[in-house]
mmCIF file of C-alpha atoms in Angstrom:
data_model
loop_
_atom_site.group_PDB
_atom_site.id
_atom_site.type_symbol
_atom_site.label_atom_id
_atom_site.label_comp_id
_atom_site.label_asym_id
_atom_site.label_seq_id
_atom_site.Cartn_x
_atom_site.Cartn_y
_atom_site.Cartn_z
ATOM 1 C CA VAL A 153 1.153 13.470 2.995
ATOM 2 C CA MET A 154 -0.734 14.981 5.918
ATOM 3 C CA LEU A 155 -0.746 18.776 5.913
ATOM 4 C CA PRO A 156 -1.449 21.170 8.792
ATOM 5 C CA GLY A 157 -5.117 21.296 9.727
ATOM 6 C CA GLY A 158 -5.706 17.651 8.808
ATOM 7 C CA ARG A 159 -5.672 18.372 5.062
ATOM 8 C CA ARG A 160 -4.267 15.636 2.824
ATOM 9 C CA GLY A 161 -2.035 16.075 -0.191
ATOM 10 C CA LEU A 162 -0.508 13.852 -2.838
ATOM 11 C CA LEU A 163 3.233 14.422 -3.302
ATOM 12 C CA VAL A 164 4.875 13.270 -6.539
ATOM 13 C CA ARG A 165 8.650 13.508 -6.923
ATOM 14 C CA PHE A 166 10.641 13.460 -10.147
ATOM 15 C CA HIS A 167 14.337 12.887 -10.857
ATOM 16 C CA SER A 168 15.121 14.120 -14.365
ATOM 17 C CA PHE A 169 18.076 13.576 -16.661
ATOM 18 C CA ALA A 170 17.414 15.829 -19.653
ATOM 19 C CA PRO A 171 20.546 17.089 -21.417
ATOM 20 C CA LEU A 172 18.808 17.363 -24.799
ATOM 21 C CA GLY A 173 15.749 19.111 -23.338
ATOM 22 C CA ARG A 174 17.925 21.562 -21.434
ATOM 23 C CA LEU A 175 19.987 22.247 -24.578
ATOM 24 C CA LEU A 176 16.872 22.842 -26.706
ATOM 25 C CA ALA A 177 15.475 25.208 -24.080
ATOM 26 C CA ALA A 178 18.740 27.166 -24.049
ATOM 27 C CA VAL A 179 18.822 27.366 -27.875
ATOM 28 C CA ARG A 180 15.212 28.616 -27.897
ATOM 29 C CA GLU A 181 16.073 31.062 -25.082
ATOM 30 C CA LYS A 182 13.271 29.643 -22.955
ATOM 31 C CA PRO A 183 13.472 28.281 -19.442
ATOM 32 C CA TRP A 184 13.649 24.515 -19.078
ATOM 33 C CA ARG A 185 10.735 23.061 -17.118
ATOM 34 C CA SER A 186 10.904 19.936 -15.023
ATOM 35 C CA PRO A 187 8.096 17.349 -15.180
ATOM 36 C CA ALA A 188 6.733 18.755 -11.909
ATOM 37 C CA ALA A 189 6.633 22.285 -13.347
ATOM 38 C CA TRP A 190 4.752 20.965 -16.408
ATOM 39 C CA ALA A 191 2.265 19.120 -14.190
ATOM 40 C CA ALA A 192 1.753 22.212 -12.028
ATOM 41 C CA ARG A 193 1.200 24.356 -15.128
ATOM 42 C CA VAL A 194 -1.415 21.946 -16.484
ATOM 43 C CA LEU A 195 -3.283 21.807 -13.147
ATOM 44 C CA PHE A 196 -3.214 25.602 -12.866
ATOM 45 C CA HIS A 197 -4.527 26.140 -16.400
ATOM 46 C CA LEU A 198 -7.253 23.506 -16.069
ATOM 47 C CA ARG A 199 -8.619 25.191 -12.923
ATOM 48 C CA ARG A 200 -8.274 28.621 -14.546
ATOM 49 C CA TYR A 201 -10.478 27.540 -17.459
ATOM 50 C CA GLY A 202 -13.148 25.908 -15.313
ATOM 51 C CA VAL A 203 -12.142 22.272 -15.697
ATOM 52 C CA GLU A 204 -12.474 20.307 -12.471
ATOM 53 C CA ALA A 205 -8.922 19.368 -11.576
ATOM 54 C CA PRO A 206 -7.037 18.725 -8.363
ATOM 55 C CA GLN A 207 -6.083 21.847 -6.421
ATOM 56 C CA LEU A 208 -2.377 22.621 -6.862
ATOM 57 C CA LEU A 209 -0.814 23.127 -3.429
ATOM 58 C CA ALA A 210 2.917 23.488 -4.215
ATOM 59 C CA PHE A 211 5.641 22.628 -6.709
ATOM 60 C CA GLY A 212 9.353 23.176 -7.070
ATOM 61 C CA GLN A 213 12.463 22.198 -8.951
ATOM 62 C CA ARG A 214 16.163 22.183 -8.141
ATOM 63 C CA LEU A 215 18.893 21.772 -10.711
ATOM 64 C CA THR A 216 21.421 19.337 -9.243
ATOM 65 C CA ASP A 217 23.967 19.532 -12.111
ATOM 66 C CA PRO A 218 23.957 20.753 -15.735
ATOM 67 C CA HIS A 219 21.884 17.743 -16.858
ATOM 68 C CA ARG A 220 19.876 16.629 -13.832
ATOM 69 C CA ALA A 221 17.070 18.068 -11.751
ATOM 70 C CA ASP A 222 14.937 17.049 -8.800
ATOM 71 C CA SER A 223 11.376 18.327 -8.674
ATOM 72 C CA PHE A 224 8.074 17.774 -6.912
ATOM 73 C CA VAL A 225 4.403 18.651 -7.221
ATOM 74 C CA LEU A 226 1.905 18.584 -4.348
ATOM 75 C CA PHE A 227 -1.828 18.579 -5.024
ATOM 76 C CA GLU A 228 -5.091 17.503 -3.446
ATOM 77 C CA PRO A 229 -5.850 13.828 -3.961
ATOM 78 C CA VAL A 230 -8.877 13.119 -6.122
ATOM 79 C CA PRO A 231 -11.509 10.449 -5.530
ATOM 80 C CA ALA A 232 -11.549 7.460 -7.854
ATOM 81 C CA ALA A 233 -13.197 8.313 -11.163
ATOM 82 C CA VAL A 234 -15.864 6.362 -13.019
ATOM 83 C CA GLY A 235 -15.380 6.117 -16.767
ATOM 84 C CA LEU A 236 -17.846 7.686 -19.181
ATOM 85 C CA ALA A 237 -18.681 4.343 -20.818
ATOM 86 C CA ARG A 238 -19.660 2.876 -17.460
ATOM 87 C CA LYS A 239 -21.769 5.920 -16.546
ATOM 88 C CA LEU A 240 -23.572 5.785 -19.885
ATOM 89 C CA ALA A 241 -24.174 2.039 -19.525
ATOM 90 C CA ASP A 242 -25.940 2.670 -16.209
ATOM 91 C CA LEU A 243 -28.351 5.228 -17.728
ATOM 92 C CA PRO A 244 -31.458 4.541 -19.850
ATOM 93 C CA ALA A 245 -30.759 4.866 -23.587
ATOM 94 C CA ASP A 246 -33.482 7.443 -24.198
ATOM 95 C CA GLY A 247 -33.455 9.372 -20.918
ATOM 96 C CA GLY A 248 -32.834 13.030 -20.260
ATOM 97 C CA GLU A 249 -30.084 12.097 -17.803
ATOM 98 C CA ARG A 250 -28.076 10.629 -20.668
ATOM 99 C CA ARG A 251 -28.446 13.812 -22.747
ATOM 100 C CA ALA A 252 -27.488 15.952 -19.732
ATOM 101 C CA LEU A 253 -24.361 13.844 -19.143
ATOM 102 C CA LEU A 254 -23.336 14.147 -22.809
ATOM 103 C CA ARG A 255 -23.890 17.931 -22.688
ATOM 104 C CA GLU A 256 -21.714 18.093 -19.584
ATOM 105 C CA CYS A 257 -19.013 16.119 -21.409
ATOM 106 C CA GLY A 258 -19.177 18.588 -24.294
ATOM 107 C CA ALA A 259 -18.805 21.501 -21.871
ATOM 108 C CA VAL A 260 -15.764 19.875 -20.244
ATOM 109 C CA LEU A 261 -14.227 19.265 -23.679
ATOM 110 C CA ARG A 262 -14.843 22.918 -24.604
ATOM 111 C CA HIS A 263 -13.124 24.046 -21.376
ATOM 112 C CA LEU A 264 -10.192 21.726 -22.095
ATOM 113 C CA HIS A 265 -9.781 23.260 -25.553
ATOM 114 C CA ASP A 266 -10.039 26.765 -24.081
ATOM 115 C CA ALA A 267 -7.254 25.817 -21.653
ATOM 116 C CA GLY A 268 -5.039 24.840 -24.601
ATOM 117 C CA CYS A 269 -5.300 21.061 -24.163
ATOM 118 C CA ARG A 270 -5.296 19.076 -27.374
ATOM 119 C CA LEU A 271 -5.431 15.351 -28.072
ATOM 120 C CA ALA A 272 -1.951 14.102 -28.896
ATOM 121 C CA ARG A 273 -0.298 10.762 -29.408
ATOM 122 C CA VAL A 274 1.240 9.370 -26.293
ATOM 123 C CA PRO A 275 4.866 8.351 -26.903
ATOM 124 C CA ARG A 276 5.490 4.646 -26.314
#
């Protein structure tokens, strides 16, 4: 979407049906979070801990009935990324640039861990 001042944003909308998730949140006495709220939380925490992430511009959720919710998250679009394997393949095997890139990767991983991100299995 085009924002005032010529700024661009990426808007992602969600329509959730989560009776079990809402029930578990109520049993745990915690607020239920929509997918957009989770995404916004992750973006906020990544930036807070120094990980380069898209700038969060807005998010919101509206409960449409006891089991359904509509939500959205708006953030700055990011340029296309180049994978680490491709970057490493383009660098000399024994160069200082390669070591610097690997150190930078280690620093990013450390920031991700500081932000509470952990490697987990992706459900299929």
